Amino acid sequence: MPANPFLTPHERQVLENATVGIAGAGGLGSNCAAHLVRAGIRRLVIADFDVVSEGNLNRQFFFRDQVGLKKVDALRENLLRIDCDLTLEMHDIKLNDANIGPMFAACGIVAEALDSAQDKAMLVDTLLPAGKTVVTVSGIAGWGRSNDIIARQVGGNLVMIGDCHTAVDPSMCVWPVSPRVGIAAAMQANSIVARLLKKNI
Amino acid sequence: MQITYQGKPTETAAGTLAAFLAEQNFASETIVLELNGQIRGKEHDLGATALREGDVLNVFRIVGGG
């Protein structure tokens, strides 16, 4: 039984034939991946260099007994618990402007799920000119203001999700926490599925 | 010259995209630029990109968190 039984044959074919990239397996990436698998995506390329820590459990799709595991290994395990028939290409690597193009060569669409503004900009600046569709996130820290998190179509091939304002700022006690990060991760997955099915984001 | 900036009619004397961004204090920000529906990425020289009457410009800040 597929994870999502509520697809038309055409929708199933489109989603199962798509290869989606996810850059980062933290708060955005791990939750976006789970949404995509539940929606019916079968092929994912996911890259992250980090290890699951206690501080990740406030928002990331990992469990306490996975603390210390590589995120790509823990996420593979969790996604396969949702659907055991997945093609997962997991890369334990720090992305940069030299390796990010080859990493996502097979993906028509890539979710940006990185931490720093500089890395986010690097991904957009590298993958958009290469012809990829990119779904990026900017401005998801803190609490409340759910309705400020919106999905914008920018140019032809970029979707920006977030309020474009609220950065993580430890000096002001503004942290990434599950509700707002989760909203953005779900919107990323929703935008990706919508683009693949040629519906409005 | 009048352009549409962030959805609003805006008067500017800036002749280039780089000059306009400096005028709006975006100099040190990570941003995405959309000029007349097209993204102007880092492969474009913003100092050589002329702003023209009627241009539609949107600037989106990229901030950290994931």
PDB file of N, CA and C in Angstrom, chain A residues 9-63:
ATOM      1  N   PRO A   9      -4.319   8.059 -11.060  1.00  0.00           N
ATOM      2  CA  PRO A   9      -3.200   7.367 -11.724  1.00  0.00           C
ATOM      3  C   PRO A   9      -2.198   8.347 -12.327  1.00  0.00           C
ATOM      4  N   HIS A  10      -2.710   9.450 -12.893  1.00  0.00           N
ATOM      5  CA  HIS A  10      -1.802  10.447 -13.487  1.00  0.00           C
ATOM      6  C   HIS A  10      -0.955  11.121 -12.407  1.00  0.00           C
ATOM      7  N   GLU A  11      -1.581  11.539 -11.316  1.00  0.00           N
ATOM      8  CA  GLU A  11      -0.837  12.178 -10.227  1.00  0.00           C
ATOM      9  C   GLU A  11       0.222  11.229  -9.676  1.00  0.00           C
ATOM     10  N   ARG A  12      -0.146   9.974  -9.515  1.00  0.00           N
ATOM     11  CA  ARG A  12       0.813   8.992  -8.979  1.00  0.00           C
ATOM     12  C   ARG A  12       2.005   8.853  -9.907  1.00  0.00           C
ATOM     13  N   GLN A  13       1.729   8.800 -11.203  1.00  0.00           N
ATOM     14  CA  GLN A  13       2.815   8.653 -12.169  1.00  0.00           C
ATOM     15  C   GLN A  13       3.748   9.866 -12.117  1.00  0.00           C
ATOM     16  N   VAL A  14       3.170  11.058 -12.082  1.00  0.00           N
ATOM     17  CA  VAL A  14       3.995  12.280 -12.051  1.00  0.00           C
ATOM     18  C   VAL A  14       4.856  12.307 -10.791  1.00  0.00           C
ATOM     19  N   LEU A  15       4.255  12.058  -9.652  1.00  0.00           N
ATOM     20  CA  LEU A  15       5.005  12.168  -8.387  1.00  0.00           C
ATOM     21  C   LEU A  15       6.037  11.051  -8.256  1.00  0.00           C
ATOM     22  N   GLU A  16       5.690   9.854  -8.722  1.00  0.00           N
ATOM     23  CA  GLU A  16       6.641   8.746  -8.594  1.00  0.00           C
ATOM     24  C   GLU A  16       7.810   8.870  -9.563  1.00  0.00           C
ATOM     25  N   ASN A  17       7.596   9.575 -10.667  1.00  0.00           N
ATOM     26  CA  ASN A  17       8.688   9.742 -11.639  1.00  0.00           C
ATOM     27  C   ASN A  17       9.593  10.926 -11.303  1.00  0.00           C
ATOM     28  N   ALA A  18       9.160  11.791 -10.389  1.00  0.00           N
ATOM     29  CA  ALA A  18       9.951  12.980 -10.058  1.00  0.00           C
ATOM     30  C   ALA A  18      11.100  12.609  -9.124  1.00  0.00           C
ATOM     31  N   THR A  19      12.240  13.272  -9.313  1.00  0.00           N
ATOM     32  CA  THR A  19      13.344  13.176  -8.359  1.00  0.00           C
ATOM     33  C   THR A  19      13.512  14.556  -7.733  1.00  0.00           C
ATOM     34  N   VAL A  20      13.269  14.622  -6.438  1.00  0.00           N
ATOM     35  CA  VAL A  20      13.290  15.908  -5.726  1.00  0.00           C
ATOM     36  C   VAL A  20      14.555  15.979  -4.876  1.00  0.00           C
ATOM     37  N   GLY A  21      15.230  17.116  -4.923  1.00  0.00           N
ATOM     38  CA  GLY A  21      16.412  17.335  -4.099  1.00  0.00           C
ATOM     39  C   GLY A  21      16.064  18.095  -2.829  1.00  0.00           C
ATOM     40  N   ILE A  22      16.752  17.769  -1.748  1.00  0.00           N
ATOM     41  CA  ILE A  22      16.594  18.527  -0.510  1.00  0.00           C
ATOM     42  C   ILE A  22      17.999  18.846   0.010  1.00  0.00           C
ATOM     43  N   ALA A  23      18.311  20.136   0.075  1.00  0.00           N
ATOM     44  CA  ALA A  23      19.623  20.588   0.549  1.00  0.00           C
ATOM     45  C   ALA A  23      19.514  20.914   2.025  1.00  0.00           C
ATOM     46  N   GLY A  24      19.959  19.957   2.854  1.00  0.00           N
ATOM     47  CA  GLY A  24      19.855  20.130   4.304  1.00  0.00           C
ATOM     48  C   GLY A  24      18.809  19.191   4.872  1.00  0.00           C
ATOM     49  N   ALA A  25      19.134  18.559   6.008  1.00  0.00           N
ATOM     50  CA  ALA A  25      18.193  17.626   6.651  1.00  0.00           C
ATOM     51  C   ALA A  25      17.965  18.047   8.096  1.00  0.00           C
ATOM     52  N   GLY A  26      17.771  19.343   8.300  1.00  0.00           N
ATOM     53  CA  GLY A  26      17.483  19.859   9.638  1.00  0.00           C
ATOM     54  C   GLY A  26      16.001  20.102   9.816  1.00  0.00           C
ATOM     55  N   GLY A  27      15.655  21.257  10.395  1.00  0.00           N
ATOM     56  CA  GLY A  27      14.248  21.551  10.685  1.00  0.00           C
ATOM     57  C   GLY A  27      13.394  21.596   9.441  1.00  0.00           C
ATOM     58  N   LEU A  28      13.888  22.260   8.414  1.00  0.00           N
ATOM     59  CA  LEU A  28      13.122  22.333   7.167  1.00  0.00           C
ATOM     60  C   LEU A  28      13.229  21.026   6.388  1.00  0.00           C
ATOM     61  N   GLY A  29      14.456  20.565   6.162  1.00  0.00           N
ATOM     62  CA  GLY A  29      14.665  19.433   5.269  1.00  0.00           C
ATOM     63  C   GLY A  29      14.044  18.136   5.757  1.00  0.00           C
ATOM     64  N   SER A  30      14.217  17.829   7.045  1.00  0.00           N
ATOM     65  CA  SER A  30      13.694  16.550   7.536  1.00  0.00           C
ATOM     66  C   SER A  30      12.170  16.530   7.492  1.00  0.00           C
ATOM     67  N   ASN A  31      11.543  17.654   7.853  1.00  0.00           N
ATOM     68  CA  ASN A  31      10.072  17.706   7.838  1.00  0.00           C
ATOM     69  C   ASN A  31       9.518  17.801   6.422  1.00  0.00           C
ATOM     70  N   CYS A  32      10.200  18.536   5.558  1.00  0.00           N
ATOM     71  CA  CYS A  32       9.784  18.616   4.156  1.00  0.00           C
ATOM     72  C   CYS A  32       9.830  17.225   3.525  1.00  0.00           C
ATOM     73  N   ALA A  33      10.900  16.476   3.815  1.00  0.00           N
ATOM     74  CA  ALA A  33      11.048  15.130   3.257  1.00  0.00           C
ATOM     75  C   ALA A  33       9.896  14.230   3.683  1.00  0.00           C
ATOM     76  N   ALA A  34       9.525  14.304   4.957  1.00  0.00           N
ATOM     77  CA  ALA A  34       8.423  13.470   5.447  1.00  0.00           C
ATOM     78  C   ALA A  34       7.119  13.826   4.730  1.00  0.00           C
ATOM     79  N   HIS A  35       6.871  15.124   4.558  1.00  0.00           N
ATOM     80  CA  HIS A  35       5.654  15.541   3.837  1.00  0.00           C
ATOM     81  C   HIS A  35       5.670  15.044   2.397  1.00  0.00           C
ATOM     82  N   LEU A  36       6.835  15.136   1.749  1.00  0.00           N
ATOM     83  CA  LEU A  36       6.918  14.710   0.348  1.00  0.00           C
ATOM     84  C   LEU A  36       6.647  13.215   0.216  1.00  0.00           C
ATOM     85  N   VAL A  37       7.219  12.422   1.131  1.00  0.00           N
ATOM     86  CA  VAL A  37       7.001  10.971   1.070  1.00  0.00           C
ATOM     87  C   VAL A  37       5.537  10.653   1.337  1.00  0.00           C
ATOM     88  N   ARG A  38       4.945  11.311   2.300  1.00  0.00           N
ATOM     89  CA  ARG A  38       3.513  11.064   2.576  1.00  0.00           C
ATOM     90  C   ARG A  38       2.647  11.488   1.401  1.00  0.00           C
ATOM     91  N   ALA A  39       3.111  12.506   0.638  1.00  0.00           N
ATOM     92  CA  ALA A  39       2.339  12.989  -0.515  1.00  0.00           C
ATOM     93  C   ALA A  39       2.418  12.021  -1.695  1.00  0.00           C
ATOM     94  N   GLY A  40       3.517  11.257  -1.774  1.00  0.00           N
ATOM     95  CA  GLY A  40       3.643  10.310  -2.876  1.00  0.00           C
ATOM     96  C   GLY A  40       4.935  10.403  -3.658  1.00  0.00           C
ATOM     97  N   ILE A  41       5.865  11.287  -3.224  1.00  0.00           N
ATOM     98  CA  ILE A  41       7.186  11.338  -3.856  1.00  0.00           C
ATOM     99  C   ILE A  41       7.965  10.093  -3.433  1.00  0.00           C
ATOM    100  N   ARG A  42       8.649   9.479  -4.410  1.00  0.00           N
ATOM    101  CA  ARG A  42       9.360   8.223  -4.138  1.00  0.00           C
ATOM    102  C   ARG A  42      10.876   8.370  -4.220  1.00  0.00           C
ATOM    103  N   ARG A  43      11.343   9.383  -4.971  1.00  0.00           N
ATOM    104  CA  ARG A  43      12.787   9.508  -5.213  1.00  0.00           C
ATOM    105  C   ARG A  43      13.278  10.831  -4.652  1.00  0.00           C
ATOM    106  N   LEU A  44      14.223  10.736  -3.734  1.00  0.00           N
ATOM    107  CA  LEU A  44      14.769  11.935  -3.110  1.00  0.00           C
ATOM    108  C   LEU A  44      16.294  11.880  -3.123  1.00  0.00           C
ATOM    109  N   VAL A  45      16.907  13.040  -3.343  1.00  0.00           N
ATOM    110  CA  VAL A  45      18.354  13.212  -3.147  1.00  0.00           C
ATOM    111  C   VAL A  45      18.503  14.205  -2.002  1.00  0.00           C
ATOM    112  N   ILE A  46      19.110  13.761  -0.898  1.00  0.00           N
ATOM    113  CA  ILE A  46      19.176  14.595   0.308  1.00  0.00           C
ATOM    114  C   ILE A  46      20.633  14.710   0.753  1.00  0.00           C
ATOM    115  N   ALA A  47      21.078  15.937   1.017  1.00  0.00           N
ATOM    116  CA  ALA A  47      22.466  16.158   1.441  1.00  0.00           C
ATOM    117  C   ALA A  47      22.504  16.929   2.756  1.00  0.00           C
ATOM    118  N   ASP A  48      23.316  16.433   3.677  1.00  0.00           N
ATOM    119  CA  ASP A  48      23.521  17.112   4.965  1.00  0.00           C
ATOM    120  C   ASP A  48      24.804  16.549   5.580  1.00  0.00           C
ATOM    121  N   PHE A  49      25.518  17.390   6.331  1.00  0.00           N
ATOM    122  CA  PHE A  49      26.797  16.938   6.911  1.00  0.00           C
ATOM    123  C   PHE A  49      26.712  16.742   8.421  1.00  0.00           C
ATOM    124  N   ASP A  50      25.549  17.014   9.001  1.00  0.00           N
ATOM    125  CA  ASP A  50      25.451  17.166  10.453  1.00  0.00           C
ATOM    126  C   ASP A  50      25.027  15.869  11.151  1.00  0.00           C
ATOM    127  N   VAL A  51      25.098  15.937  12.487  1.00  0.00           N
ATOM    128  CA  VAL A  51      24.727  14.815  13.365  1.00  0.00           C
ATOM    129  C   VAL A  51      23.522  15.243  14.204  1.00  0.00           C
ATOM    130  N   VAL A  52      22.604  14.334  14.463  1.00  0.00           N
ATOM    131  CA  VAL A  52      21.428  14.648  15.295  1.00  0.00           C
ATOM    132  C   VAL A  52      21.892  14.968  16.719  1.00  0.00           C
ATOM    133  N   SER A  53      21.425  16.123  17.235  1.00  0.00           N
ATOM    134  CA  SER A  53      21.770  16.504  18.607  1.00  0.00           C
ATOM    135  C   SER A  53      20.490  16.731  19.407  1.00  0.00           C
ATOM    136  N   GLU A  54      20.654  16.799  20.727  1.00  0.00           N
ATOM    137  CA  GLU A  54      19.499  17.035  21.618  1.00  0.00           C
ATOM    138  C   GLU A  54      18.746  18.298  21.204  1.00  0.00           C
ATOM    139  N   GLY A  55      19.504  19.332  20.834  1.00  0.00           N
ATOM    140  CA  GLY A  55      18.896  20.618  20.488  1.00  0.00           C
ATOM    141  C   GLY A  55      18.076  20.598  19.209  1.00  0.00           C
ATOM    142  N   ASN A  56      18.212  19.505  18.430  1.00  0.00           N
ATOM    143  CA  ASN A  56      17.431  19.399  17.187  1.00  0.00           C
ATOM    144  C   ASN A  56      16.020  18.882  17.432  1.00  0.00           C
ATOM    145  N   LEU A  57      15.799  18.278  18.611  1.00  0.00           N
ATOM    146  CA  LEU A  57      14.526  17.576  18.828  1.00  0.00           C
ATOM    147  C   LEU A  57      13.356  18.543  19.010  1.00  0.00           C
ATOM    148  N   ASN A  58      13.653  19.856  19.134  1.00  0.00           N
ATOM    149  CA  ASN A  58      12.567  20.834  19.276  1.00  0.00           C
ATOM    150  C   ASN A  58      11.823  21.069  17.959  1.00  0.00           C
ATOM    151  N   ARG A  59      12.365  20.566  16.841  1.00  0.00           N
ATOM    152  CA  ARG A  59      11.688  20.852  15.561  1.00  0.00           C
ATOM    153  C   ARG A  59      11.988  19.851  14.457  1.00  0.00           C
ATOM    154  N   GLN A  60      12.997  19.057  14.598  1.00  0.00           N
ATOM    155  CA  GLN A  60      13.426  18.222  13.482  1.00  0.00           C
ATOM    156  C   GLN A  60      12.820  16.831  13.582  1.00  0.00           C
ATOM    157  N   PHE A  61      12.659  16.181  12.422  1.00  0.00           N
ATOM    158  CA  PHE A  61      11.978  14.885  12.364  1.00  0.00           C
ATOM    159  C   PHE A  61      12.957  13.758  12.729  1.00  0.00           C
ATOM    160  N   PHE A  62      13.385  13.825  14.005  1.00  0.00           N
ATOM    161  CA  PHE A  62      14.261  12.799  14.570  1.00  0.00           C
ATOM    162  C   PHE A  62      13.758  12.467  15.965  1.00  0.00           C
ATOM    163  N   PHE A  63      14.298  11.399  16.530  1.00  0.00           N
ATOM    164  CA  PHE A  63      13.846  10.922  17.830  1.00  0.00           C
ATOM    165  C   PHE A  63      15.027  10.845  18.795  1.00  0.00           C
TER     166      PHE A  63
END
